[in-house]
Structures are given as C-alpha cells and as structure tokens.
PDB file of C-alpha atoms in Angstrom:
ATOM      1  CA  GLY A  23      11.603  -6.342   6.692  1.00  0.00           C
ATOM      2  CA  GLN A  24       9.709  -5.854   9.918  1.00  0.00           C
ATOM      3  CA  GLN A  25       6.569  -7.879  10.514  1.00  0.00           C
ATOM      4  CA  LEU A  26       3.204  -6.410  11.358  1.00  0.00           C
ATOM      5  CA  ASN A  27       0.603  -8.791  12.698  1.00  0.00           C
ATOM      6  CA  GLN A  28      -2.810  -7.582  11.670  1.00  0.00           C
ATOM      7  CA  SER A  29      -5.946  -9.212  13.017  1.00  0.00           C
ATOM      8  CA  PRO A  30      -8.445 -10.442  12.374  1.00  0.00           C
ATOM      9  CA  GLN A  31      -7.758 -11.621   8.834  1.00  0.00           C
ATOM     10  CA  SER A  32     -11.431 -11.281   7.972  1.00  0.00           C
ATOM     11  CA  MET A  33     -14.638 -10.192   9.634  1.00  0.00           C
ATOM     12  CA  PHE A  34     -18.207 -11.093   8.763  1.00  0.00           C
ATOM     13  CA  ILE A  35     -20.605  -8.674  10.426  1.00  0.00           C
ATOM     14  CA  GLN A  36     -24.140  -7.363  10.185  1.00  0.00           C
ATOM     15  CA  GLU A  37     -24.854  -3.839   9.036  1.00  0.00           C
ATOM     16  CA  GLY A  38     -24.967  -1.516  12.026  1.00  0.00           C
ATOM     17  CA  GLU A  39     -22.434  -3.454  14.085  1.00  0.00           C
ATOM     18  CA  ASP A  40     -19.245  -1.925  15.420  1.00  0.00           C
ATOM     19  CA  VAL A  41     -15.919  -3.222  14.094  1.00  0.00           C
ATOM     20  CA  SER A  42     -12.526  -3.418  15.746  1.00  0.00           C
ATOM     21  CA  MET A  43      -9.201  -4.473  14.234  1.00  0.00           C
ATOM     22  CA  ASN A  44      -5.620  -4.096  15.356  1.00  0.00           C
ATOM     23  CA  CYS A  45      -1.976  -4.358  14.423  1.00  0.00           C
ATOM     24  CA  THR A  46       0.912  -5.373  16.622  1.00  0.00           C
ATOM     25  CA  SER A  47       4.650  -5.601  16.149  1.00  0.00           C
ATOM     26  CA  SER A  48       7.783  -6.396  18.074  1.00  0.00           C
ATOM     27  CA  SER A  49       9.261  -3.141  16.734  1.00  0.00           C
ATOM     28  CA  ILE A  50       8.640   0.441  17.797  1.00  0.00           C
ATOM     29  CA  PHE A  51       7.098   2.715  15.193  1.00  0.00           C
ATOM     30  CA  ASN A  52       7.090   6.497  14.828  1.00  0.00           C
ATOM     31  CA  THR A  53       3.948   6.613  12.740  1.00  0.00           C
ATOM     32  CA  TRP A  54       0.910   4.420  12.301  1.00  0.00           C
ATOM     33  CA  LEU A  55      -1.267   4.687   9.220  1.00  0.00           C
ATOM     34  CA  TRP A  56      -4.595   3.066   8.408  1.00  0.00           C
ATOM     35  CA  TYR A  57      -5.672   2.531   4.797  1.00  0.00           C
ATOM     36  CA  LYS A  58      -8.772   1.132   3.119  1.00  0.00           C
ATOM     37  CA  GLN A  59      -8.711  -0.622  -0.246  1.00  0.00           C
ATOM     38  CA  ASP A  60     -11.858  -1.049  -2.325  1.00  0.00           C
ATOM     39  CA  PRO A  61     -11.993  -3.808  -4.962  1.00  0.00           C
ATOM     40  CA  GLY A  62     -10.013  -2.864  -8.053  1.00  0.00           C
ATOM     41  CA  GLU A  63      -8.589   0.283  -6.485  1.00  0.00           C
ATOM     42  CA  GLY A  64      -5.487   1.342  -4.610  1.00  0.00           C
ATOM     43  CA  PRO A  65      -5.327   1.847  -0.833  1.00  0.00           C
ATOM     44  CA  VAL A  66      -6.687   5.151   0.421  1.00  0.00           C
ATOM     45  CA  LEU A  67      -5.378   6.758   3.599  1.00  0.00           C
ATOM     46  CA  LEU A  68      -8.000   6.926   6.359  1.00  0.00           C
ATOM     47  CA  ILE A  69      -6.129   8.039   9.465  1.00  0.00           C
ATOM     48  CA  ALA A  70      -2.515   8.911  10.343  1.00  0.00           C
ATOM     49  CA  LEU A  71      -1.173   8.769  13.912  1.00  0.00           C
ATOM     50  CA  TYR A  72       2.091  10.390  14.964  1.00  0.00           C
ATOM     51  CA  LYS A  73       2.324  10.228  18.773  1.00  0.00           C
ATOM     52  CA  ALA A  74       2.110   7.432  21.319  1.00  0.00           C
ATOM     53  CA  GLY A  75      -1.311   7.466  22.934  1.00  0.00           C
ATOM     54  CA  GLU A  76      -2.831   9.612  20.197  1.00  0.00           C
ATOM     55  CA  LEU A  77      -6.509   8.954  19.545  1.00  0.00           C
ATOM     56  CA  THR A  78      -7.875  10.292  16.265  1.00  0.00           C
ATOM     57  CA  SER A  79     -11.318  10.137  14.695  1.00  0.00           C
ATOM     58  CA  ASN A  80     -12.483  10.505  11.122  1.00  0.00           C
ATOM     59  CA  GLY A  81     -16.267  10.309  11.056  1.00  0.00           C
ATOM     60  CA  ARG A  82     -17.276   6.857  12.257  1.00  0.00           C
ATOM     61  CA  LEU A  83     -13.638   5.744  12.325  1.00  0.00           C
ATOM     62  CA  THR A  84     -11.423   5.983  15.397  1.00  0.00           C
ATOM     63  CA  ALA A  85      -7.794   4.900  15.595  1.00  0.00           C
ATOM     64  CA  GLN A  86      -5.266   4.913  18.398  1.00  0.00           C
ATOM     65  CA  PHE A  87      -1.471   4.832  18.530  1.00  0.00           C
ATOM     66  CA  GLY A  88      -0.560   2.414  21.325  1.00  0.00           C
ATOM     67  CA  ILE A  89       1.360   3.692  24.341  1.00  0.00           C
ATOM     68  CA  THR A  90       4.140   1.176  23.758  1.00  0.00           C
ATOM     69  CA  ARG A  91       4.390   2.383  20.115  1.00  0.00           C
ATOM     70  CA  LYS A  92       4.194  -1.256  19.050  1.00  0.00           C
ATOM     71  CA  ASP A  93       0.498  -1.440  18.302  1.00  0.00           C
ATOM     72  CA  SER A  94      -2.503   0.386  16.919  1.00  0.00           C
ATOM     73  CA  PHE A  95      -6.209  -0.278  16.577  1.00  0.00           C
ATOM     74  CA  LEU A  96      -8.978   0.917  14.272  1.00  0.00           C
ATOM     75  CA  ASN A  97     -12.637   0.976  15.229  1.00  0.00           C
ATOM     76  CA  ILE A  98     -15.576   1.537  12.921  1.00  0.00           C
ATOM     77  CA  SER A  99     -18.894   2.354  14.543  1.00  0.00           C
ATOM     78  CA  ALA A 100     -22.321   1.532  13.118  1.00  0.00           C
ATOM     79  CA  SER A 101     -21.004  -0.158   9.960  1.00  0.00           C
ATOM     80  CA  ILE A 102     -22.675   0.522   6.617  1.00  0.00           C
ATOM     81  CA  PRO A 103     -22.434  -1.368   3.305  1.00  0.00           C
ATOM     82  CA  SER A 104     -19.812   0.991   1.853  1.00  0.00           C
ATOM     83  CA  ASP A 105     -17.426   0.042   4.681  1.00  0.00           C
ATOM     84  CA  VAL A 106     -16.802  -3.269   2.880  1.00  0.00           C
ATOM     85  CA  GLY A 107     -13.192  -3.613   1.758  1.00  0.00           C
ATOM     86  CA  ILE A 108      -9.717  -4.451   2.968  1.00  0.00           C
ATOM     87  CA  TYR A 109      -8.230  -2.391   5.782  1.00  0.00           C
ATOM     88  CA  PHE A 110      -4.446  -2.146   6.091  1.00  0.00           C
ATOM     89  CA  CYS A 111      -2.308  -0.832   8.877  1.00  0.00           C
ATOM     90  CA  ALA A 112       1.175   0.487   8.115  1.00  0.00           C
ATOM     91  CA  GLY A 113       3.944   1.443  10.487  1.00  0.00           C
ATOM     92  CA  GLN A 114       6.919   3.718   9.889  1.00  0.00           C
ATOM     93  CA  LEU A 115      10.140   2.762  11.671  1.00  0.00           C
ATOM     94  CA  PRO A 116      12.190   5.507  13.385  1.00  0.00           C
ATOM     95  CA  GLY A 117      14.771   6.950  11.016  1.00  0.00           C
ATOM     96  CA  GLY A 118      13.600   4.677   8.249  1.00  0.00           C
ATOM     97  CA  GLY A 119      13.286   5.555   4.618  1.00  0.00           C
ATOM     98  CA  ALA A 120      10.442   4.298   2.503  1.00  0.00           C
ATOM     99  CA  ASP A 121      11.656   0.782   3.172  1.00  0.00           C
ATOM    100  CA  GLY A 122      10.843   1.477   6.815  1.00  0.00           C
ATOM    101  CA  LEU A 123       7.106   1.652   6.035  1.00  0.00           C
ATOM    102  CA  THR A 124       5.716  -1.815   6.645  1.00  0.00           C
ATOM    103  CA  PHE A 125       2.182  -2.870   5.739  1.00  0.00           C
ATOM    104  CA  GLY A 126       0.053  -5.462   7.507  1.00  0.00           C
ATOM    105  CA  LYS A 127      -1.591  -8.218   5.472  1.00  0.00           C
ATOM    106  CA  GLY A 128      -4.996  -6.605   5.791  1.00  0.00           C
ATOM    107  CA  THR A 129      -8.382  -7.245   7.382  1.00  0.00           C
ATOM    108  CA  HIS A 130     -11.163  -8.163   4.966  1.00  0.00           C
ATOM    109  CA  LEU A 131     -14.429  -6.632   6.148  1.00  0.00           C
ATOM    110  CA  ILE A 132     -17.582  -8.280   4.824  1.00  0.00           C
ATOM    111  CA  ILE A 133     -21.029  -7.022   5.744  1.00  0.00           C
ATOM    112  CA  GLN A 134     -23.813  -9.556   5.584  1.00  0.00           C
ATOM    113  CA  PRO A 135     -27.264  -8.341   4.610  1.00  0.00           C
TER     114      PRO A 135
ATOM    115  CA  ASP B  25      -5.663  17.123  -8.909  1.00  0.00           C
ATOM    116  CA  ALA B  26      -6.430  13.897 -10.749  1.00  0.00           C
ATOM    117  CA  GLY B  27      -4.424  11.840  -8.289  1.00  0.00           C
ATOM    118  CA  VAL B  28      -1.808   9.265  -9.181  1.00  0.00           C
ATOM    119  CA  ILE B  29      -2.516   7.927 -12.653  1.00  0.00           C
ATOM    120  CA  GLN B  30      -1.415   4.474 -13.737  1.00  0.00           C
ATOM    121  CA  SER B  31      -1.686   2.744 -17.073  1.00  0.00           C
ATOM    122  CA  PRO B  32      -2.693   0.301 -18.256  1.00  0.00           C
ATOM    123  CA  ARG B  33      -5.301  -0.844 -15.700  1.00  0.00           C
ATOM    124  CA  HIS B  34      -5.029  -4.426 -16.896  1.00  0.00           C
ATOM    125  CA  GLU B  35      -2.291  -6.204 -18.829  1.00  0.00           C
ATOM    126  CA  VAL B  36      -2.279  -9.779 -20.017  1.00  0.00           C
ATOM    127  CA  THR B  37       0.900 -10.951 -21.658  1.00  0.00           C
ATOM    128  CA  GLU B  38       2.669 -14.136 -22.584  1.00  0.00           C
ATOM    129  CA  MET B  39       5.650 -15.411 -20.695  1.00  0.00           C
ATOM    130  CA  GLY B  40       8.873 -13.989 -22.093  1.00  0.00           C
ATOM    131  CA  GLN B  41       7.338 -10.754 -23.331  1.00  0.00           C
ATOM    132  CA  GLU B  42       8.378  -7.318 -22.162  1.00  0.00           C
ATOM    133  CA  VAL B  43       5.900  -5.428 -19.991  1.00  0.00           C
ATOM    134  CA  THR B  44       5.978  -1.701 -19.256  1.00  0.00           C
ATOM    135  CA  LEU B  45       3.846  -0.127 -16.546  1.00  0.00           C
ATOM    136  CA  ARG B  46       3.424   3.628 -16.385  1.00  0.00           C
ATOM    137  CA  CYS B  47       2.785   6.133 -13.647  1.00  0.00           C
ATOM    138  CA  LYS B  48       2.109   9.858 -13.392  1.00  0.00           C
ATOM    139  CA  PRO B  49       2.508  11.076  -9.803  1.00  0.00           C
ATOM    140  CA  ILE B  50       0.692  13.974  -8.203  1.00  0.00           C
ATOM    141  CA  SER B  51       2.261  17.254  -9.218  1.00  0.00           C
ATOM    142  CA  GLY B  52       4.596  18.576  -6.550  1.00  0.00           C
ATOM    143  CA  HIS B  53       5.149  15.237  -4.841  1.00  0.00           C
ATOM    144  CA  ASP B  54       8.885  14.619  -4.522  1.00  0.00           C
ATOM    145  CA  TYR B  55       8.648  10.912  -3.755  1.00  0.00           C
ATOM    146  CA  LEU B  56       7.438   8.141  -6.017  1.00  0.00           C
ATOM    147  CA  PHE B  57       7.050   4.510  -4.986  1.00  0.00           C
ATOM    148  CA  TRP B  58       6.391   1.261  -6.844  1.00  0.00           C
ATOM    149  CA  TYR B  59       4.647  -1.494  -4.860  1.00  0.00           C
ATOM    150  CA  ARG B  60       3.577  -4.995  -5.773  1.00  0.00           C
ATOM    151  CA  GLN B  61       0.552  -6.647  -4.162  1.00  0.00           C
ATOM    152  CA  THR B  62      -0.114 -10.383  -4.026  1.00  0.00           C
ATOM    153  CA  MET B  63      -2.347 -12.496  -1.835  1.00  0.00           C
ATOM    154  CA  MET B  64       0.612 -14.347  -0.379  1.00  0.00           C
ATOM    155  CA  ARG B  65       2.980 -11.477   0.315  1.00  0.00           C
ATOM    156  CA  GLY B  66       0.689  -8.466   0.623  1.00  0.00           C
ATOM    157  CA  LEU B  67       2.089  -5.047  -0.326  1.00  0.00           C
ATOM    158  CA  GLU B  68       5.816  -5.052  -1.063  1.00  0.00           C
ATOM    159  CA  LEU B  69       7.923  -1.997  -1.830  1.00  0.00           C
ATOM    160  CA  LEU B  70       9.924  -2.529  -5.024  1.00  0.00           C
ATOM    161  CA  ILE B  71      11.702   0.788  -5.464  1.00  0.00           C
ATOM    162  CA  TYR B  72      11.317   4.462  -4.625  1.00  0.00           C
ATOM    163  CA  PHE B  73      12.540   7.719  -6.090  1.00  0.00           C
ATOM    164  CA  ASN B  74      13.220  11.115  -4.563  1.00  0.00           C
ATOM    165  CA  ASN B  75      13.343  14.041  -6.980  1.00  0.00           C
ATOM    166  CA  ASN B  76      13.542  11.573  -9.886  1.00  0.00           C
ATOM    167  CA  VAL B  77      16.567   9.768  -8.423  1.00  0.00           C
ATOM    168  CA  PRO B  78      16.262   6.086  -7.408  1.00  0.00           C
ATOM    169  CA  ILE B  79      16.998   5.882  -3.685  1.00  0.00           C
ATOM    170  CA  ASP B  80      16.388   2.252  -2.772  1.00  0.00           C
ATOM    171  CA  ASP B  81      15.791  -0.583  -5.221  1.00  0.00           C
ATOM    172  CA  SER B  82      16.495  -3.408  -2.789  1.00  0.00           C
ATOM    173  CA  GLY B  83      12.935  -4.620  -3.180  1.00  0.00           C
ATOM    174  CA  MET B  84      13.248  -5.227  -6.910  1.00  0.00           C
ATOM    175  CA  PRO B  85      12.959  -8.997  -7.284  1.00  0.00           C
ATOM    176  CA  GLU B  86      15.731  -9.521  -9.824  1.00  0.00           C
ATOM    177  CA  ASP B  87      17.449  -8.090 -12.838  1.00  0.00           C
ATOM    178  CA  ARG B  88      14.389  -8.651 -14.979  1.00  0.00           C
ATOM    179  CA  PHE B  89      12.813  -5.656 -13.225  1.00  0.00           C
ATOM    180  CA  SER B  90      13.886  -2.094 -13.918  1.00  0.00           C
ATOM    181  CA  ALA B  91      12.374   1.306 -13.138  1.00  0.00           C
ATOM    182  CA  LYS B  92      13.030   4.779 -14.448  1.00  0.00           C
ATOM    183  CA  MET B  93      11.863   8.285 -13.701  1.00  0.00           C
ATOM    184  CA  PRO B  94      12.998  10.526 -16.556  1.00  0.00           C
ATOM    185  CA  ASN B  95      11.176  13.559 -15.148  1.00  0.00           C
ATOM    186  CA  ALA B  96       9.026  14.635 -12.220  1.00  0.00           C
ATOM    187  CA  SER B  97       5.775  13.669 -13.910  1.00  0.00           C
ATOM    188  CA  PHE B  98       6.492  10.206 -15.280  1.00  0.00           C
ATOM    189  CA  SER B  99       7.861   6.856 -14.191  1.00  0.00           C
ATOM    190  CA  THR B 100       7.978   3.393 -15.709  1.00  0.00           C
ATOM    191  CA  LEU B 101       8.394  -0.087 -14.309  1.00  0.00           C
ATOM    192  CA  LYS B 102       9.604  -2.612 -16.859  1.00  0.00           C
ATOM    193  CA  ILE B 103       9.724  -6.385 -16.650  1.00  0.00           C
ATOM    194  CA  GLN B 104      11.784  -8.176 -19.293  1.00  0.00           C
ATOM    195  CA  PRO B 105      11.314 -11.054 -19.773  1.00  0.00           C
ATOM    196  CA  SER B 106       8.071 -11.547 -17.874  1.00  0.00           C
ATOM    197  CA  GLU B 107       7.270 -14.779 -16.026  1.00  0.00           C
ATOM    198  CA  PRO B 108       3.997 -16.172 -14.637  1.00  0.00           C
ATOM    199  CA  ARG B 109       5.174 -15.537 -11.065  1.00  0.00           C
ATOM    200  CA  ASP B 110       5.228 -11.818 -11.866  1.00  0.00           C
ATOM    201  CA  SER B 111       1.433 -11.853 -11.996  1.00  0.00           C
ATOM    202  CA  ALA B 112       0.242  -9.361  -9.376  1.00  0.00           C
ATOM    203  CA  VAL B 113      -1.231  -5.897  -8.949  1.00  0.00           C
ATOM    204  CA  TYR B 114       1.421  -3.210  -9.275  1.00  0.00           C
ATOM    205  CA  PHE B 115       0.781   0.108  -7.550  1.00  0.00           C
ATOM    206  CA  CYS B 116       2.467   3.440  -7.955  1.00  0.00           C
ATOM    207  CA  ALA B 117       2.224   5.931  -5.086  1.00  0.00           C
ATOM    208  CA  SER B 118       3.535   9.428  -4.485  1.00  0.00           C
ATOM    209  CA  SER B 119       4.050  11.688  -1.497  1.00  0.00           C
ATOM    210  CA  TYR B 120       5.479  15.001  -0.297  1.00  0.00           C
ATOM    211  CA  VAL B 121       7.446  13.245   2.425  1.00  0.00           C
ATOM    212  CA  ILE B 122       8.228   9.722   3.539  1.00  0.00           C
ATOM    213  CA  GLY B 123       6.063   7.995   6.130  1.00  0.00           C
ATOM    214  CA  ASN B 124       3.212  10.512   6.306  1.00  0.00           C
ATOM    215  CA  GLY B 125       0.839   8.632   4.075  1.00  0.00           C
ATOM    216  CA  TYR B 126       1.170   8.019   0.401  1.00  0.00           C
ATOM    217  CA  THR B 127      -1.409   8.522  -2.343  1.00  0.00           C
ATOM    218  CA  PHE B 128      -1.794   5.361  -4.366  1.00  0.00           C
ATOM    219  CA  GLY B 129      -2.875   4.964  -7.958  1.00  0.00           C
ATOM    220  CA  SER B 130      -5.557   2.483  -8.979  1.00  0.00           C
ATOM    221  CA  GLY B 131      -2.962  -0.112  -9.897  1.00  0.00           C
ATOM    222  CA  THR B 132      -2.133  -2.264 -12.899  1.00  0.00           C
ATOM    223  CA  ARG B 133      -3.293  -5.870 -12.729  1.00  0.00           C
ATOM    224  CA  LEU B 134      -0.669  -7.905 -14.562  1.00  0.00           C
ATOM    225  CA  THR B 135      -1.331 -11.451 -15.682  1.00  0.00           C
ATOM    226  CA  VAL B 136       1.490 -13.401 -17.321  1.00  0.00           C
ATOM    227  CA  VAL B 137       0.342 -16.612 -19.003  1.00  0.00           C
TER     228      VAL B 137
END
C-alpha cells in the first residue's frame, strides 16, 4: 500500500505548550483524517479534511489539508494532560476503496508534569 | 448509539487453538472493516464488507484467517489455527461511506502463547 510518513514519532512536552505534527506522502490524497487513540481504546476521529488548502479547527485542534494534497498537519494549542495519546493521520486515495485509506504510524504525545 | 461493540476485550490462547473475535457495528452503517494493529506495522486493513458482502480481503494474512458477516448487525473474525505472530490488537470499525472517517470499536487484544 501507499506510505504515509508521520512525524515526529514521539513528543515530550510540558503542559501548556503548543504541539505540531504532520504527515507527508508521495501520493495525492482526496481526504485527510486525523485520529486520536487513548490507551486500551480504538482510534477516535478528530478532524476530517476534504479540500486542498482547507483549514479546520475543533476546539484547541487545528488541521490543514496541504495545497499539494500530499501532506497535512495537526496543531494542538495549550496542551493539557488529557491530550496524551497516539495521534494518527490517514489519507484516502482518489477512487480508492477502503484499501485506499492509509494510516500513518502515529505520533506518541507525552506530557511531562 | 452504543458505538461499535467488540468482544472479547482480551483473549489469551494457546498456539494451535481457534480464536473467534466478534463485532457489532453501528446500526445503519453499511460498511464494516477489520483492522489489525501492531507496533511494527501499525494499523493494517484485513477485510471490509459492504451490505454484509465481503468486498476486499486482500489484507487477510493467510488462509488461517476468515471473516463473516451473516447479517447487518454482526461480524466475526476467526483465526484457526492461531500462532504467536497473530498476537495483536484487532479492531472492528464501521461507517456510512468509505473514506469519510470510520468509527472504531475498543478492540480485542489477542495474545497467542
């Protein structure tokens, strides 16, 4: 399948700091999705992006669909302890079925007291 | 809605035994997906169904894996015989459409010893 490069792999931050993570690919995607996974649970959809250049917010979270359609970023402002978890990007290839939805390997967010 | 419901949450079995994982999708969702998550490979799509019909099973590792969806509210993923390398978290997800964001269950953590 297609490869999504998600970075960073992990982040160690202080509470209150802003967070930024991104995903890039050599392929063009029609849709970018950002999920969060808490320990022992399944991924939960945070933000969905459907158009190149689209910038969408969900509370303290902001995500953008890159102009080239090959990348996306997620920002979290003023991090709080409950933001801890694994964040996944996922991209949907044009015309693809479910096998066209590719997940990144995830960014582990750890907040130090 | 109670969301996607998976059972059991944890399964420990001996190598060679048959394992059956169960999933109840969200009512009204036409698509059902089975994913496997490991540290090394991340989230991998195993198989997906549309209106109870298997559409793409190219992600199923080998003949030891089989999945069924006898009706719109129930699906099973069976491994027979199980092997230690099958140890992973198995997620079921469902959706109205493909690529717009899936709702995941809490997963089944399978350990084969």
